[in-house]
Amino acid sequence: MTEALPPGIDQAFTVAAAELGMCSAAWLYVREVSDARGPEGVEALRERLGRTFPVLDAVAAVWLEGAREPTARTEAVRAALAGATRVVLVGLEAHFLDPLLPLLPGVDFALLRHATFDVNWERVLANYDGRLRPLDFDTFQAWAGSRSVLLTFAYGVHGASTHVIPSWLRVTGEDVRTQFRSLIAWDVLGAPMWVYPRWLVEVPKSAFTQVVAA
Amino acid sequence: MPPHAPPHARPAANATFVDPARVDLLLAPFVKDPASRAFVVRCLLGEGPTHHRGSNFVLLSLLGQVLEKVGGAPEGALDAEHPVPLRLPPHLAREAGPQSYPLGLSGAALERLAPKGSRDHESMVDCLCDGPPQHALANAAMVDLLHAVLLRLEARGS
């Protein structure tokens, strides 16, 4: 069945994962492939890309087990951000972020421009029409403060640990941890990964002030 | 001749005795907003070297016991005259403007030692608020607790 998938799907998924987030892109691709080719197509997608993209592999697995939508827990994240005036996003998951932003009209959001994949930041930010401000490593601390939050996306919780993108480790040094009111991880996967969690790093849950479960 | 023990050869101090909820309760009169207070408590007890976390807990808890024995924080104990600065790299501080932690330092407490506006008073503020957040916030919390204790004792005529 692998042959049935378009030859450029690997590269296309890489771009989608970079610009939408690994979990958002995974759900998009699993849905599209399942609509076109059914469960066999999803199996083939998993076989073809799962080893390279473990989040896609996990999403395909839960889809094959019957799940049809990710669990967003947007309200729980909104509650976790109560009282915050500024949120710095470390990483992007468009499917999850998009419904959150309208719920927090008075909160300023910024996106740290650092990623594992090659990202066209101009295109990503254009999707948000000014709602996300760009920040870099040498400027993001300008958003620090006692009502500021660092928010990243996590990929499953297993015991006392979770997986996040490596940018999180680059950001949260000892100096920065005491400059932001909260350090929040939003688990957008809510499922175990079955292959080596490539592109991600394992961190203890205790590294966060709150982990919003999927 | 036995070899000298290398510096810091003892097992690293652990701080399993640290109870953030206890300090959170203790600071409630000084930082009203729970989320802001949680931020301060994390800086005091959850970040930085273990010996700082443990020391902060012990000193604040003992001061809390003193305050409890004299009747707790009185009305008017909250005096966050001097904000504890949240220090950013200079170019970012210019862009972001002054940032501070939600716990302030009591100016009235320091007036017991040096008149407000005096060079000594300002130097005391600088000394107490300088250094890493664990230190600066612990200093502010201890000064605030001592101020509350002194207010209670003065009300009694002690």
XYZ file of C-alpha atoms in Angstrom:
372
model
C 0.000 0.000 0.000
C 2.982 2.322 0.510
C 3.272 2.743 -3.259
C -0.205 4.186 -3.323
C 0.909 7.318 -1.481
C 2.222 10.239 -3.545
C 6.005 10.248 -3.863
C 6.451 13.745 -2.440
C 4.442 13.127 0.683
C 7.524 12.975 2.905
C 8.664 16.417 1.885
C 5.155 17.828 1.992
C 4.608 16.520 5.491
C 7.911 17.996 6.635
C 6.768 21.448 5.509
C 3.367 20.973 7.143
C 4.940 19.786 10.394
C 7.248 22.787 10.395
C 4.551 25.359 9.750
C 1.553 23.864 11.549
C 3.216 21.754 14.232
C 3.868 18.026 14.234
C 0.589 17.017 15.857
C -1.577 19.404 13.835
C 0.023 18.254 10.595
C -0.327 14.633 11.653
C -4.071 14.924 12.213
C -4.464 16.796 8.921
C -2.600 14.132 6.971
C -4.255 11.212 8.707
C -7.686 12.681 7.992
C -6.894 13.432 4.350
C -5.346 10.036 3.744
C -8.178 8.222 5.491
C -10.756 10.143 3.460
C -9.011 9.167 0.244
C -7.768 5.685 1.007
C -9.370 4.491 4.228
C -7.627 2.637 7.053
C -5.231 0.929 4.638
C -4.031 4.367 3.572
C -3.451 5.382 7.183
C -1.528 2.139 7.746
C 0.553 2.953 4.692
C 1.155 6.510 5.881
C 2.296 5.193 9.223
C 4.561 2.671 7.553
C 6.056 5.284 5.249
C 6.526 8.242 7.612
C 6.053 6.907 11.134
C 9.693 6.205 11.889
C 10.728 9.689 10.844
C 7.801 11.450 12.474
C 6.895 9.706 15.736
C 4.032 12.100 16.461
C 2.462 11.199 13.126
C 2.999 7.546 13.985
C 1.197 7.991 17.309
C -1.679 9.949 15.760
C -2.101 7.274 13.088
C -2.165 4.656 15.841
C -4.935 6.361 17.794
C -6.871 6.967 14.579
C -6.638 3.266 13.743
C -7.934 2.548 17.249
C -10.990 4.672 16.541
C -10.196 8.246 17.540
C -11.275 10.782 14.947
C -10.371 14.117 16.555
C -7.573 15.288 18.834
C -8.479 16.335 22.339
C -7.769 20.043 22.538
C -8.590 20.936 26.188
C -8.675 24.573 25.145
C -10.683 25.598 28.199
C -8.137 24.035 30.530
C -5.369 26.001 28.843
C -7.425 29.154 29.039
C -7.807 28.572 32.777
C -4.069 27.972 33.126
C -3.460 31.339 31.463
C -5.871 33.242 33.701
C -4.387 36.545 34.772
C -1.620 36.444 32.191
C -1.138 39.421 29.915
C 1.618 38.019 27.719
C 2.262 34.540 26.405
C 5.430 33.481 24.624
C 4.881 30.360 22.544
C 7.783 27.982 22.260
C 6.686 25.914 19.317
C 3.492 25.965 17.330
C 0.506 23.674 17.021
C -1.946 25.511 14.816
C -4.874 23.162 15.277
C -4.766 23.733 19.022
C -3.688 27.349 19.098
C -6.241 28.648 16.608
C -9.310 28.091 18.839
C -7.458 29.365 21.898
C -6.554 32.808 20.567
C -10.126 34.140 20.251
C -10.797 33.065 23.842
C -8.089 35.408 25.123
C -8.597 38.720 23.324
C -6.766 40.777 25.939
C -3.658 38.639 25.985
C -0.642 39.356 23.786
C 0.882 36.331 22.108
C 4.339 35.958 20.621
C 6.066 33.102 18.864
C 9.705 32.247 19.378
C 11.315 31.847 15.978
C 13.272 28.693 16.597
C 12.475 25.251 15.295
C 13.980 21.904 14.474
C 12.667 22.036 10.920
C 13.142 24.694 8.304
C 10.312 27.177 8.824
C 9.163 30.045 6.656
C 8.357 32.305 9.576
C 6.922 35.026 7.388
C 4.327 32.604 6.064
C 3.569 31.194 9.508
C 3.081 34.597 11.082
C 1.001 35.810 8.144
C -1.538 33.132 9.056
C -2.159 34.971 12.305
C -2.600 38.451 10.885
C -0.568 40.203 13.560
C -1.975 38.211 16.487
C 1.395 36.490 16.975
C 4.402 38.725 17.364
C 7.782 37.332 16.344
C 10.476 36.924 18.999
C 13.998 35.574 18.818
C 16.448 34.282 21.384
C 17.943 37.709 21.886
C 14.589 39.432 22.360
C 12.122 37.063 23.984
C 13.041 38.101 27.523
C 11.605 41.522 26.755
C 8.288 39.753 27.247
C 9.221 38.512 30.721
C 7.279 39.657 33.743
C 5.121 38.637 36.630
C 2.112 38.216 34.344
C 4.001 36.569 31.510
C 3.851 32.910 30.585
C 6.057 30.576 28.586
C 3.867 28.029 26.836
C 5.009 25.024 24.876
C 3.355 21.967 23.420
C 4.035 18.523 24.847
C 3.683 15.174 23.139
C 2.315 12.677 25.598
C 2.881 12.257 29.302
C 4.447 9.076 30.609
C 4.897 8.845 34.347
C 6.901 11.805 35.543
C 8.103 12.837 32.093
C 6.891 14.365 28.887
C 8.361 15.199 25.470
C 8.724 18.696 24.068
C 10.588 20.312 21.194
C 14.288 21.042 21.878
C 13.696 24.805 21.717
C 12.198 24.524 25.197
C 15.562 23.497 26.627
C 17.271 26.394 24.840
C 14.809 28.850 26.353
C 14.354 27.793 29.938
C 17.711 28.395 31.536
C 17.945 29.172 35.236
C 17.818 32.886 34.519
C 14.667 32.708 32.435
C 12.744 30.394 34.748
C 12.490 33.123 37.365
C 11.457 35.761 34.849
C 8.150 34.244 33.808
C 5.196 33.674 36.100
C 4.334 30.278 34.658
C 5.960 27.622 32.525
C 3.172 25.625 30.942
C 3.183 22.509 28.777
C 0.068 21.702 26.790
C -0.095 17.996 25.942
C -1.601 17.913 22.479
C -0.871 14.266 21.722
C -2.244 12.468 24.761
C -0.985 9.139 23.530
C 2.193 7.072 23.744
C 4.772 7.152 20.996
C 5.677 3.735 19.657
C 8.915 4.647 17.926
C 11.958 6.630 19.000
C 10.745 10.179 19.729
C 12.880 11.814 17.098
C 13.005 15.632 17.071
C 11.827 15.766 20.669
C 13.469 15.835 24.080
C 12.288 14.209 27.279
C 11.867 16.544 30.241
C 10.461 15.953 33.717
C 6.956 17.242 34.306
C 8.385 19.079 37.284
C 10.130 21.425 34.843
C 6.729 23.046 34.314
C 4.500 24.899 36.691
C 1.608 23.124 35.004
C 1.118 20.380 32.447
C -2.288 20.604 30.822
C -3.252 17.044 30.075
C -4.771 15.964 26.789
C 48.537 10.759 56.138
C 44.892 10.440 55.080
C 44.027 12.328 51.920
C 42.081 15.491 52.382
C 38.485 15.276 51.379
C 37.933 17.269 48.213
C 35.775 20.353 48.555
C 32.048 19.640 48.507
C 32.663 15.917 48.962
C 29.628 15.548 51.187
C 26.469 14.332 49.563
C 24.563 17.181 47.993
C 22.054 18.705 50.332
C 18.541 17.652 49.612
C 15.549 19.761 50.371
C 12.778 17.218 50.593
C 11.518 19.035 53.671
C 10.539 22.084 51.643
C 6.795 22.625 51.800
C 5.709 25.283 49.288
C 2.134 25.313 50.608
C 3.365 26.484 53.990
C 5.249 29.436 52.555
C 2.388 30.209 50.200
C 0.107 30.570 53.224
C 2.697 32.654 55.026
C 2.987 35.117 52.138
C -0.742 35.434 51.516
C -1.018 38.785 53.370
C 1.796 40.199 51.266
C 0.894 38.923 47.790
C -2.866 38.722 47.456
C -3.160 37.209 43.985
C -2.714 33.399 44.182
C -1.048 33.058 40.769
C 1.392 35.861 41.547
C 2.088 34.327 44.944
C 2.735 30.945 43.327
C 5.302 32.651 41.106
C 7.077 34.142 44.122
C 6.989 30.856 46.028
C 8.419 29.001 43.043
C 11.280 31.504 42.789
C 11.951 31.114 46.528
C 11.639 27.357 46.867
C 11.561 25.793 43.436
C 14.394 27.368 41.491
C 18.128 27.724 41.925
C 20.574 25.760 44.058
C 19.153 23.319 46.586
C 20.832 24.963 49.556
C 19.087 28.249 48.697
C 15.713 26.554 48.465
C 16.192 24.773 51.757
C 17.547 27.817 53.537
C 14.736 30.003 52.294
C 12.194 27.511 53.542
C 13.757 27.177 56.991
C 14.229 30.895 57.577
C 10.827 31.903 56.263
C 9.070 29.139 58.177
C 10.727 30.107 61.450
C 9.895 33.754 60.890
C 6.371 32.645 60.132
C 6.230 30.891 63.494
C 7.370 34.051 65.239
C 4.715 36.057 63.425
C 2.074 33.501 64.298
C 3.000 33.653 67.990
C 2.516 37.418 68.065
C -0.849 37.241 66.322
C -0.150 37.075 62.600
C 0.244 39.840 60.077
C -1.718 42.910 61.222
C -3.727 45.221 59.010
C -1.312 47.600 57.372
C 1.517 45.101 57.256
C 1.422 45.124 53.476
C 3.888 47.774 52.441
C 5.448 46.939 49.108
C 7.035 50.335 48.726
C 10.129 49.064 46.986
C 9.499 46.641 44.129
C 11.966 43.791 43.751
C 13.246 44.282 40.217
C 12.973 41.513 37.674
C 16.261 42.052 35.930
C 16.526 41.714 32.180
C 19.497 42.228 29.884
C 19.983 46.012 29.514
C 18.857 46.315 25.900
C 15.679 44.390 26.684
C 15.043 46.278 29.900
C 15.054 49.509 27.906
C 12.529 48.037 25.498
C 10.318 46.354 28.074
C 10.435 49.043 30.759
C 10.939 48.318 34.442
C 9.687 44.898 35.495
C 9.282 43.723 39.051
C 8.206 40.706 41.061
C 4.808 40.716 42.751
C 6.411 40.809 46.202
C 7.730 44.195 47.307
C 10.063 45.268 50.067
C 8.710 47.187 53.039
C 10.075 50.718 53.119
C 8.621 51.305 56.595
C 10.764 48.482 57.948
C 13.917 50.090 56.630
C 12.887 53.479 58.034
C 13.574 51.929 61.415
C 17.219 51.885 60.399
C 17.631 54.902 58.135
C 15.332 57.790 57.208
C 13.366 57.453 54.021
C 15.130 59.162 51.138
C 18.504 58.998 52.814
C 21.451 57.512 51.034
C 21.658 54.735 53.610
C 18.002 53.852 53.123
C 18.443 53.627 49.371
C 21.614 51.597 49.801
C 19.751 49.161 52.021
C 17.137 48.726 49.322
C 19.867 48.106 46.764
C 21.591 45.546 48.981
C 18.398 43.666 49.689
C 17.127 43.643 46.124
C 20.380 42.794 44.387
C 21.520 39.317 43.446
C 19.574 36.397 42.014
C 15.798 36.323 42.473
C 16.039 33.590 45.119
C 18.066 35.950 47.303
C 16.275 39.196 46.545
C 12.805 37.754 47.070
C 13.845 35.941 50.249
C 15.294 39.201 51.563
C 12.080 41.045 50.769
C 9.922 38.350 52.329
C 11.989 38.289 55.514
C 11.974 42.068 55.844
C 8.205 42.104 55.315
C 7.684 39.390 57.930
C 9.943 41.177 60.409
C 8.036 44.381 59.773
C 4.785 42.594 60.567
C 6.262 41.129 63.756
C 7.514 44.532 64.883
C 4.130 46.122 64.212
C 2.490 43.498 66.416
C 5.007 43.943 69.200
C 4.666 47.726 69.079
C 0.897 47.456 69.250
C 1.348 45.506 72.453
C 3.665 48.160 73.828
C 6.617 45.791 73.811
